[in-house]
GROMACS .gro file of C-alpha atoms in nm:
model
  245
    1UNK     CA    1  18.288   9.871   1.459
    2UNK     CA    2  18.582   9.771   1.706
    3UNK     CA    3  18.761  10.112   1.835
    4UNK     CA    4  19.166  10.119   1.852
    5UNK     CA    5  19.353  10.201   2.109
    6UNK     CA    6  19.393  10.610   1.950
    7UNK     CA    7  19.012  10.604   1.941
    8UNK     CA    8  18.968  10.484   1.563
    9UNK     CA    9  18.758  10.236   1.468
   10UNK     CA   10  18.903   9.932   1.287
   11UNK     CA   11  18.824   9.833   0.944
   12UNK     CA   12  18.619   9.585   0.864
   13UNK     CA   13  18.645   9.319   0.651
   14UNK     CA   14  18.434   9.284   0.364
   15UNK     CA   15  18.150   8.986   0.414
   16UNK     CA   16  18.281   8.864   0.119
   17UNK     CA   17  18.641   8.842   0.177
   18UNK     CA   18  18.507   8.566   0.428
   19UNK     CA   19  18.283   8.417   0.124
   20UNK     CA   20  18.646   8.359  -0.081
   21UNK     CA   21  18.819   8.232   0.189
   22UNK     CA   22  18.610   7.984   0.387
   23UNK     CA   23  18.542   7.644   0.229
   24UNK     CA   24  18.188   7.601   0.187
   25UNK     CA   25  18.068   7.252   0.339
   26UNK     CA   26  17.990   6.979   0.118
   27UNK     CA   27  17.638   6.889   0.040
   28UNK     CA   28  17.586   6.520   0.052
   29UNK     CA   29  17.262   6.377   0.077
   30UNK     CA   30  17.146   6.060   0.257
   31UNK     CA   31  16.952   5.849   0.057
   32UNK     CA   32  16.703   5.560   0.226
   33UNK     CA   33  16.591   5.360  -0.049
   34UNK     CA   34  16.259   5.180   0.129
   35UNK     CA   35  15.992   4.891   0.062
   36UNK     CA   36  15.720   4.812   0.291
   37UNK     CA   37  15.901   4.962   0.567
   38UNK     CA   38  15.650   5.230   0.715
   39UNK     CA   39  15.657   5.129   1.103
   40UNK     CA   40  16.053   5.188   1.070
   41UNK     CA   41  16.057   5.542   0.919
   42UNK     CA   42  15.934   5.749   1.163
   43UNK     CA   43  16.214   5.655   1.416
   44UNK     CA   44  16.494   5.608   1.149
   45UNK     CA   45  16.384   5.956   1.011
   46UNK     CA   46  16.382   6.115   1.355
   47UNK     CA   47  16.716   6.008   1.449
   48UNK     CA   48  16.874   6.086   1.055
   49UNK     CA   49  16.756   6.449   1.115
   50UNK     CA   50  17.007   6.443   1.452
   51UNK     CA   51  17.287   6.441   1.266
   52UNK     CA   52  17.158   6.631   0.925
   53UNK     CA   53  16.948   6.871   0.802
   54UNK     CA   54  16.609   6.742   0.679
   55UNK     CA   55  16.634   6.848   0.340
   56UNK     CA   56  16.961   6.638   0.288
   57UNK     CA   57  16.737   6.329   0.385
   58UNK     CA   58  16.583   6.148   0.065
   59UNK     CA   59  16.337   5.821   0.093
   60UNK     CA   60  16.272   5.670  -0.231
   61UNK     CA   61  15.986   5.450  -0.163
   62UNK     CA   62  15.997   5.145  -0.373
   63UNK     CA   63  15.631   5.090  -0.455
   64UNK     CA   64  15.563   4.995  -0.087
   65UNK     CA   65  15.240   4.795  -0.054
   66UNK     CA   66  15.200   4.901   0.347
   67UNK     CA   67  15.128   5.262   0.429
   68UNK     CA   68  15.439   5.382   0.328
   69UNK     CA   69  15.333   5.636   0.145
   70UNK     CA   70  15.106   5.811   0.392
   71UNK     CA   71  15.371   5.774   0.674
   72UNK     CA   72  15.610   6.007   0.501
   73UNK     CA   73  15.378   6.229   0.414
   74UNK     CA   74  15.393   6.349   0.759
   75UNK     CA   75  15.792   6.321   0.808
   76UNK     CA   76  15.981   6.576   0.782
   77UNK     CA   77  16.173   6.516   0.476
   78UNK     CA   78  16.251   6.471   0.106
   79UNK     CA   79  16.098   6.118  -0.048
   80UNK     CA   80  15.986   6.030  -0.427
   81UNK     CA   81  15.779   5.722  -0.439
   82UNK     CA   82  15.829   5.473  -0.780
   83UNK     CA   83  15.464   5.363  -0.868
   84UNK     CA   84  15.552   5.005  -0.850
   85UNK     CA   85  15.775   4.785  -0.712
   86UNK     CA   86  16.113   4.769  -0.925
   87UNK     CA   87  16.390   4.618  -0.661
   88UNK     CA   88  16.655   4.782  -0.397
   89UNK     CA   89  16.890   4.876  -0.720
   90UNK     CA   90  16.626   5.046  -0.909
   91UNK     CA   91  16.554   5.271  -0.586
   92UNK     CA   92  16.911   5.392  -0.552
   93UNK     CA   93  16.964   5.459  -0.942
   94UNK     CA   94  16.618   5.681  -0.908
   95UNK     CA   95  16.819   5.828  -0.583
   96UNK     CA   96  17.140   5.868  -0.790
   97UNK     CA   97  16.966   6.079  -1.041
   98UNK     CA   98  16.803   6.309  -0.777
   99UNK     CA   99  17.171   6.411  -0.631
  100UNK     CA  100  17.333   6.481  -0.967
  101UNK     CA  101  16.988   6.677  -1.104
  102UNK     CA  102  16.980   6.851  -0.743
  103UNK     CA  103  17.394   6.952  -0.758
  104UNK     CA  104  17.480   6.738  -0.463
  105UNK     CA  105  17.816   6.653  -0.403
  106UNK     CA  106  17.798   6.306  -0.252
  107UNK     CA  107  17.578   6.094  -0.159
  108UNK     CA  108  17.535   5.826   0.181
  109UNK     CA  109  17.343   5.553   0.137
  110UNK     CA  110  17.166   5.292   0.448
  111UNK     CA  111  16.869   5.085   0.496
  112UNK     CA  112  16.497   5.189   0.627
  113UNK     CA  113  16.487   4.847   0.809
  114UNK     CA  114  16.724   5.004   1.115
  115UNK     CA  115  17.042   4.767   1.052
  116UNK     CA  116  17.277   5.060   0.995
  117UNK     CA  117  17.283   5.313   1.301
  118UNK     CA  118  17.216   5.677   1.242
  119UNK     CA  119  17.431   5.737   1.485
  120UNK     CA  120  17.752   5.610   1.236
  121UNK     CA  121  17.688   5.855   1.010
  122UNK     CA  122  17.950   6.117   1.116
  123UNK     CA  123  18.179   5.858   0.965
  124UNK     CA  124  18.062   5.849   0.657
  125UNK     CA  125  18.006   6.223   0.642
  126UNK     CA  126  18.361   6.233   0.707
  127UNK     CA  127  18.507   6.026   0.433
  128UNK     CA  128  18.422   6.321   0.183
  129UNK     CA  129  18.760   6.426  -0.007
  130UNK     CA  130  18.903   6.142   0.142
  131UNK     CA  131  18.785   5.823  -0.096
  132UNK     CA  132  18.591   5.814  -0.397
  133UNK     CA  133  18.330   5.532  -0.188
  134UNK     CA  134  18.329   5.415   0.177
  135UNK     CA  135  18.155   5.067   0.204
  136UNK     CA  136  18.010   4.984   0.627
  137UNK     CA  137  18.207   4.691   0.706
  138UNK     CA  138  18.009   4.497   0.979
  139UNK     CA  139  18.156   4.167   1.192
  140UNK     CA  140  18.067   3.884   0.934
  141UNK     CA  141  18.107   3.642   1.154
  142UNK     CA  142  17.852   3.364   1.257
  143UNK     CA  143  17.678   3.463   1.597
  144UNK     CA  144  17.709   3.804   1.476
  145UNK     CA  145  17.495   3.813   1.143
  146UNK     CA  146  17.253   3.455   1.039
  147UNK     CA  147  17.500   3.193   0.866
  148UNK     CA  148  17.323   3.187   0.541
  149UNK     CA  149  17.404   3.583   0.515
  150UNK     CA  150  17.759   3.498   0.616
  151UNK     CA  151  17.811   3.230   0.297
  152UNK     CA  152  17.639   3.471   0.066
  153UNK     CA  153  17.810   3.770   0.199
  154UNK     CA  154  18.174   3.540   0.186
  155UNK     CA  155  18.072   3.406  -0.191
  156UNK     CA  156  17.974   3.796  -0.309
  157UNK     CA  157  18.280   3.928  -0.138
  158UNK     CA  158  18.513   3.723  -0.294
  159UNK     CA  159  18.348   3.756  -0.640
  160UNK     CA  160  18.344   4.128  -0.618
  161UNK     CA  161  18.705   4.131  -0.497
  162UNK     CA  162  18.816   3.915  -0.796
  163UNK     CA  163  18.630   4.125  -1.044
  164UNK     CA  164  18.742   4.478  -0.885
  165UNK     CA  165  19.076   4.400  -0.830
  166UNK     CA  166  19.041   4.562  -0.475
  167UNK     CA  167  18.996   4.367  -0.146
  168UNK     CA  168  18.610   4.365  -0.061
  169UNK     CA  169  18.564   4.216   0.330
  170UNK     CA  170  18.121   4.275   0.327
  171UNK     CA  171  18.050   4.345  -0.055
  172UNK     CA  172  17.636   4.304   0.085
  173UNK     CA  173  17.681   4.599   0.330
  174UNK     CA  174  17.408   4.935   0.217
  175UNK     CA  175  17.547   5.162   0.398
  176UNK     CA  176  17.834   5.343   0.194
  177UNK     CA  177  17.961   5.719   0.116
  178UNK     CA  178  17.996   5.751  -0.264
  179UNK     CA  179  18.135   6.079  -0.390
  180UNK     CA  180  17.876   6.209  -0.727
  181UNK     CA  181  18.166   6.262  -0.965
  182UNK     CA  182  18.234   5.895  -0.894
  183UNK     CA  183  17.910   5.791  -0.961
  184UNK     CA  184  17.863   5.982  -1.290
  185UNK     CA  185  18.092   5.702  -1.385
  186UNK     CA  186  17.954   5.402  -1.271
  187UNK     CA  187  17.634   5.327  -1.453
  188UNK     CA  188  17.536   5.007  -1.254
  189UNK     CA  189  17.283   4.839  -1.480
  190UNK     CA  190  17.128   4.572  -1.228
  191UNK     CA  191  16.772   4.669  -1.070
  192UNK     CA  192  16.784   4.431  -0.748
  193UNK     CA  193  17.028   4.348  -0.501
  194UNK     CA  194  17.300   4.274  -0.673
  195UNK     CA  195  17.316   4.644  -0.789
  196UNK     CA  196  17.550   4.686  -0.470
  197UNK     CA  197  17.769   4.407  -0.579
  198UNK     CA  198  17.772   4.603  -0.921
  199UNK     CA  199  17.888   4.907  -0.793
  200UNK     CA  200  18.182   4.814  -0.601
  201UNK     CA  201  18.353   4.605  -0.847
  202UNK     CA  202  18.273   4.899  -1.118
  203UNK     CA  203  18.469   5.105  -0.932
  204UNK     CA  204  18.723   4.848  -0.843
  205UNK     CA  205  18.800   4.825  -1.254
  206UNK     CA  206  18.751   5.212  -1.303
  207UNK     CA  207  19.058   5.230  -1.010
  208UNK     CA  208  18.834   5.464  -0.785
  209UNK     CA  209  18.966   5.471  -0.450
  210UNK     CA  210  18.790   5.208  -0.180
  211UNK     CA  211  18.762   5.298   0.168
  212UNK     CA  212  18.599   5.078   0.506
  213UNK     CA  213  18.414   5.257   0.791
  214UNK     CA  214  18.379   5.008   1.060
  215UNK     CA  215  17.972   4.997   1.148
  216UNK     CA  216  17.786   4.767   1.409
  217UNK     CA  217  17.616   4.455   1.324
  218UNK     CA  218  17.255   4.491   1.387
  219UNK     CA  219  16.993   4.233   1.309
  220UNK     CA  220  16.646   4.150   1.449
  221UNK     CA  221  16.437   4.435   1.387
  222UNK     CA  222  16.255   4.353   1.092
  223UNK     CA  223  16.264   4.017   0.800
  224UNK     CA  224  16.529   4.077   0.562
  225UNK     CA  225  16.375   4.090   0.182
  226UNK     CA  226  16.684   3.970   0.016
  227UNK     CA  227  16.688   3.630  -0.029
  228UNK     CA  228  17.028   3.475  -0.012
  229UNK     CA  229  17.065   3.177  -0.179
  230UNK     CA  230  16.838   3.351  -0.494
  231UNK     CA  231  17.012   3.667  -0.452
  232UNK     CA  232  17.399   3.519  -0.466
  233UNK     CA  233  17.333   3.293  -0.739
  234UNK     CA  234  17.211   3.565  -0.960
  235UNK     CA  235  17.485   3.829  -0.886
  236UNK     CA  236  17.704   3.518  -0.979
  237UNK     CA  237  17.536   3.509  -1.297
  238UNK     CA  238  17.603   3.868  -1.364
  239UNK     CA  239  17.976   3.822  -1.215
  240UNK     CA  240  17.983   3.556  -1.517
  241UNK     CA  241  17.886   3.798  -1.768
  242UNK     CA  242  18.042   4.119  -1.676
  243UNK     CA  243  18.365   3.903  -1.650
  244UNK     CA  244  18.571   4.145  -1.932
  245UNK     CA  245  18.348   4.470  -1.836
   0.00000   0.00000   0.00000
């Protein structure tokens, strides 16, 4: 107890006047979809758990044929592992469904493969209350990221922009904020790549809000799996379809 200046003590306040009053901190949780990425973990895990608690940390192996499995095993974090391999869209739906079951309240998505800093994820974290999704938009410009990734990215943008309604500048870009109650809403049905393209023009049509955190172009650490030519031309096809969604 603190004494007053007549010599009587002050009265506390009740713990729980502080419980009412304080905003409790959102719980968002980083989700690293991964395939055949095992010599990246350890470092990308390492440097996540900087910036967050390990339990907000979730790697959804995608039926990884390298010793994925093992490696995180012995990291320090959450990870589910699909027993075969079912594409990048398939892993983040499977991640979806863990953050609504769990009671999470947003969730960040980025890339085992160590193109999307750690280190930018205070920006992300940040965007909660502020946007329904935050999409990383990285210099697409070539010199900056291989020309066959700037026509697909330029082609995808453009589609997605046109179908959302909202300006898209790097539609192909994994690492985005997406708040849960927004996702409860946007059912992407696409199990590959183009699930990301899916997403943002969803919630383009649904009118959710659209933000861009600025993020550094990084390439040369590992092979890309996407392939871009294959990749574009079947989002297109979707684009086609999902014309009137």
């Amino acid at each position: 107890l603190a004494w007053g200046a007549r010599g009587r003590p002050f009265k506390s306040a009740r713990p729980d006047h502080f419980q009412m009053t304080m905003t409790p901190s959102p719980r968002i949780l980083i989700i690293v979809p991964a395939y055949n990425a095992a010599r990246h973990l350890p470092d990308l895990i390492a440097r996540l758990a900087l910036v967050v608690p390990p339990d907000r940390i979730l790697v959804v192996d995608d039926g990884s044929t390298d010793d994925s499995v093992e490696i995180l095993a012995g990291l320090n974090c959450r990870s589910v592992s699909l027993p075969a391999n079912r594409g990048k869209g398939a892993a983040l739906k499977t991640g979806f469904a863990f953050a609504i079951r769990h009671g999470f309240d947003a969730v960040i998505t980025l890339d085992a493969d160590r193109q999307h800093a750690p280190e930018s994820l205070p920006l992300f974290l940040a965007q909660y209350g502020l946007t329904d999704l935050a999409i990383g938009r990285r210099d697409i410009r070539p010199g900056r990221m291989p020309w066959p990734r700037v026509v697909s990215n330029t082609l995808t943008s453009l589609a997605v922009s046109i179908m959302g309604r909202t300006p898209i500048r790097d539609s192909q870009s994994g690492y985005r904020f997406i708040a849960v109650p927004a996702l409860k809403r946007l059912h992407p049905a696409a199990d590959g790549y183009e699930t990301e393209s899916e997403l943002l023009f969803r919630a383009g049509r649904l009118g959710l809000s659209i933000a861009e955190v600025p993020i550094p172009t990084i390439y040369g650490h590992s092979t890309s799996f996407i392939r871009p030519v294959r990749d574009t031309a079947r989002f297109l096809r979707q684009f086609w379809r999902r014309l009137w969604y």
